[in-house]
Amino acid sequence: MIQTVTTDNGSSNKFDRIVSDLIETGLSICDDFLSPLLVASISREAHELYNEGAFRHARVGRGASMQLRPEIRNDRVLWLESEKPTAVQLPYLLDLETLRREINRNLYLGLFEFEGHFALYPPGASYDIHYDRFIGSMQRVVTCILYLNQEWQEEDGGALKIYEGNDASDLPLPMQILPLGGRLVTFISERFPHEVLPSRRDRLSLTGWFRIRS
Ligand code: OGA
Ligand code: MN
């Protein structure tokens, strides 16, 4: 069964809602964070880049220990150049900037910048259970995943599965979240181990992290 924790707690805007979800549970699922038109434009541009061969096999680890481990993850990624966003990426990046400031104002996390990549999972691709905070690096503090898929069905697979971490959570964990276009999933990176279940269709997302200064 697919469960979501999207709540309508009466706050007027999507940023307030995400911030209050983060405070209450550490995780927020916000549907329609972006309009269908923007989702379609970003998705079209990313697929064009993919077809031109701009994506690379994703690696695990970082720095000198970064390596190809297709048995752990076999999606393809393209890092964003946040300083040179394309016209269709810009509205989303501006929204993320608003979100970053609202999180800092309410949670005092000192988030400093966003780094992100497109990730495309071809049929059969998946990403084993992991945390987003690298061992030895505390820089990734908040994970933000925007899904860019049209008409995703449960039988298409590719759910994001979120598990209980070391801290007890009020959330009904584990939970599975479908990669529906326009849906933004935000969570405190160090709190939740998670995985991407095998996908049966091309599955596109724009995944990134708010970081603190190293
Ligand atoms: C990641 C990740 C989840 C998803 O890229 O680190 O966990 O749903 N992605 O795409
Ligand atoms: Mn992850």
XYZ file of C-alpha atoms and ligand atoms in Angstrom:
225
model
C 0.000 0.000 0.000
C 1.213 3.486 -0.786
C 0.970 5.883 2.108
C 1.644 9.554 2.144
C 1.834 11.985 5.007
C 0.652 15.001 3.093
C -1.315 17.037 5.581
C -3.627 19.946 5.146
C -2.861 21.802 8.328
C -4.391 25.031 7.137
C -1.192 26.920 6.413
C -1.537 29.092 3.426
C 1.480 28.214 1.360
C 3.580 25.277 0.321
C 6.727 26.589 2.007
C 4.993 26.947 5.405
C 3.586 23.462 5.064
C 6.929 21.874 4.250
C 8.627 23.698 7.128
C 5.973 22.616 9.625
C 6.153 19.003 8.375
C 9.949 19.076 8.794
C 9.572 20.379 12.343
C 6.930 17.797 13.247
C 8.259 14.644 11.580
C 11.448 15.432 9.655
C 9.756 14.516 6.357
C 7.391 16.310 4.010
C 5.554 15.179 0.893
C 4.178 18.099 -1.069
C 2.084 17.296 -4.130
C 1.805 19.872 -6.921
C 4.833 21.756 -5.638
C 5.331 22.724 -9.284
C 2.632 23.212 -11.900
C 2.103 20.457 -14.512
C 3.294 22.893 -17.199
C 6.629 23.527 -15.493
C 7.056 19.838 -14.713
C 6.500 19.026 -18.399
C 8.992 21.693 -19.541
C 11.743 20.609 -17.131
C 11.104 16.968 -17.982
C 11.246 17.608 -21.737
C 14.539 19.465 -21.429
C 16.060 16.729 -19.242
C 14.975 13.967 -21.622
C 16.526 15.876 -24.527
C 19.815 16.105 -22.646
C 19.578 12.408 -21.808
C 19.031 11.528 -25.469
C 22.059 13.655 -26.384
C 24.165 11.509 -24.027
C 24.718 14.178 -21.364
C 23.915 11.853 -18.432
C 26.562 9.649 -16.764
C 26.341 6.429 -14.765
C 25.833 7.443 -11.138
C 28.629 6.716 -8.686
C 28.615 6.070 -4.958
C 30.880 7.591 -2.314
C 32.768 10.805 -2.887
C 36.186 12.203 -3.671
C 38.862 9.551 -4.075
C 36.538 6.763 -2.925
C 33.898 7.506 -5.574
C 33.187 4.455 -7.678
C 30.792 2.802 -10.075
C 28.782 0.207 -8.160
C 25.906 -0.816 -10.436
C 24.799 -3.428 -7.890
C 24.103 -0.531 -5.465
C 22.719 2.070 -7.868
C 22.344 2.068 -11.620
C 20.620 5.313 -12.413
C 22.166 7.939 -14.727
C 22.752 11.471 -13.513
C 23.431 14.949 -14.794
C 24.592 17.551 -12.263
C 22.911 20.947 -12.437
C 24.930 24.060 -12.921
C 23.076 26.131 -10.316
C 24.859 29.317 -11.386
C 23.734 28.807 -14.990
C 20.152 27.511 -14.750
C 18.199 27.166 -17.961
C 15.032 29.228 -18.348
C 12.810 26.290 -17.436
C 14.899 25.327 -14.380
C 14.957 28.846 -12.963
C 11.453 28.983 -11.388
C 12.146 25.751 -9.504
C 15.550 26.935 -8.298
C 13.990 30.202 -7.108
C 11.368 28.219 -5.178
C 14.145 26.169 -3.608
C 15.880 29.368 -2.582
C 12.678 30.503 -0.831
C 12.416 27.100 0.832
C 16.062 27.244 1.967
C 15.508 30.646 3.602
C 12.256 29.522 5.276
C 13.933 26.397 6.664
C 16.830 28.468 8.006
C 14.466 30.980 9.576
C 12.454 28.289 11.371
C 14.867 25.424 12.003
C 18.141 27.366 12.355
C 19.983 24.881 10.163
C 22.339 27.377 8.515
C 21.738 25.896 5.068
C 24.089 27.567 2.674
C 23.598 26.239 -0.830
C 21.828 23.701 -3.029
C 23.550 21.038 -5.105
C 21.516 18.751 -7.289
C 21.299 16.447 -10.249
C 18.782 14.962 -12.595
C 18.545 11.217 -12.107
C 17.074 8.900 -14.696
C 16.360 5.277 -13.799
C 15.888 3.174 -16.948
C 13.613 0.123 -16.642
C 15.105 -2.283 -14.069
C 17.233 0.375 -12.359
C 17.172 0.886 -8.596
C 19.192 2.334 -5.710
C 19.853 0.206 -2.606
C 19.120 1.382 0.899
C 21.408 4.230 1.977
C 21.675 7.490 3.878
C 22.330 10.722 1.967
C 24.932 12.000 4.396
C 28.346 10.705 3.411
C 30.456 9.145 6.109
C 33.011 11.752 7.106
C 31.009 14.582 5.605
C 28.249 16.403 7.402
C 27.460 18.749 4.556
C 24.200 17.365 3.213
C 21.546 18.363 5.710
C 18.208 18.405 3.868
C 17.283 16.216 0.879
C 14.822 17.570 -1.737
C 13.517 15.277 -4.472
C 11.283 16.629 -7.224
C 9.633 14.015 -9.432
C 9.205 14.649 -13.129
C 7.086 11.733 -14.356
C 3.733 11.866 -16.052
C 0.939 9.508 -15.039
C 2.932 7.205 -12.795
C 1.039 4.104 -11.642
C 1.748 1.822 -8.688
C 2.515 -1.042 -11.122
C 5.295 1.071 -12.686
C 7.371 0.357 -9.536
C 10.134 2.840 -8.742
C 8.709 3.892 -5.357
C 10.926 5.695 -2.886
C 10.884 3.524 0.249
C 11.658 5.335 3.486
C 12.700 3.399 6.585
C 12.886 4.174 10.256
C 16.358 5.395 11.236
C 17.979 5.548 14.652
C 15.554 8.174 15.927
C 12.052 6.940 16.605
C 9.572 8.603 14.282
C 5.842 9.293 14.464
C 5.582 8.456 10.780
C 4.097 5.149 9.605
C 7.450 3.701 8.493
C 8.496 2.064 6.311
C 6.474 3.935 3.715
C 6.521 3.920 -0.069
C 6.162 7.104 -2.076
C 5.377 7.077 -5.786
C 7.424 9.412 -8.044
C 4.430 11.465 -9.218
C 5.168 14.492 -11.374
C 5.218 17.743 -9.396
C 5.602 15.983 -6.043
C 8.424 17.272 -3.831
C 9.752 15.049 -1.045
C 11.869 16.853 1.545
C 13.545 15.249 4.562
C 16.301 15.678 7.105
C 19.049 13.727 5.338
C 20.632 12.036 8.363
C 17.350 10.759 9.790
C 15.978 8.415 7.140
C 17.575 5.446 5.388
C 15.860 5.031 2.021
C 15.976 3.172 -1.281
C 14.535 3.364 -4.784
C 12.695 0.179 -5.692
C 13.208 -1.217 -9.213
C 11.441 0.844 -11.812
C 9.580 -0.567 -14.821
C 9.617 2.674 -16.836
C 12.042 5.527 -17.269
C 11.880 7.353 -13.928
C 13.090 10.943 -13.819
C 13.743 13.137 -10.799
C 15.654 16.233 -9.871
C 17.329 15.318 -6.604
C 19.401 17.595 -4.465
C 20.578 18.666 -1.083
C 20.776 21.812 0.939
C 24.266 21.921 2.368
C 26.005 23.678 5.179
C 29.468 25.153 4.732
C 32.218 22.564 5.046
C 19.273 9.711 -4.122
C 17.953 9.129 -3.809
C 15.589 8.928 -4.254
C 14.564 9.071 -5.339
O 19.501 10.136 -5.282
O 20.123 9.786 -3.204
O 17.837 8.521 -2.777
O 13.376 8.842 -5.040
N 16.893 9.321 -4.640
O 14.920 9.393 -6.469
Mn 19.306 9.120 -1.362
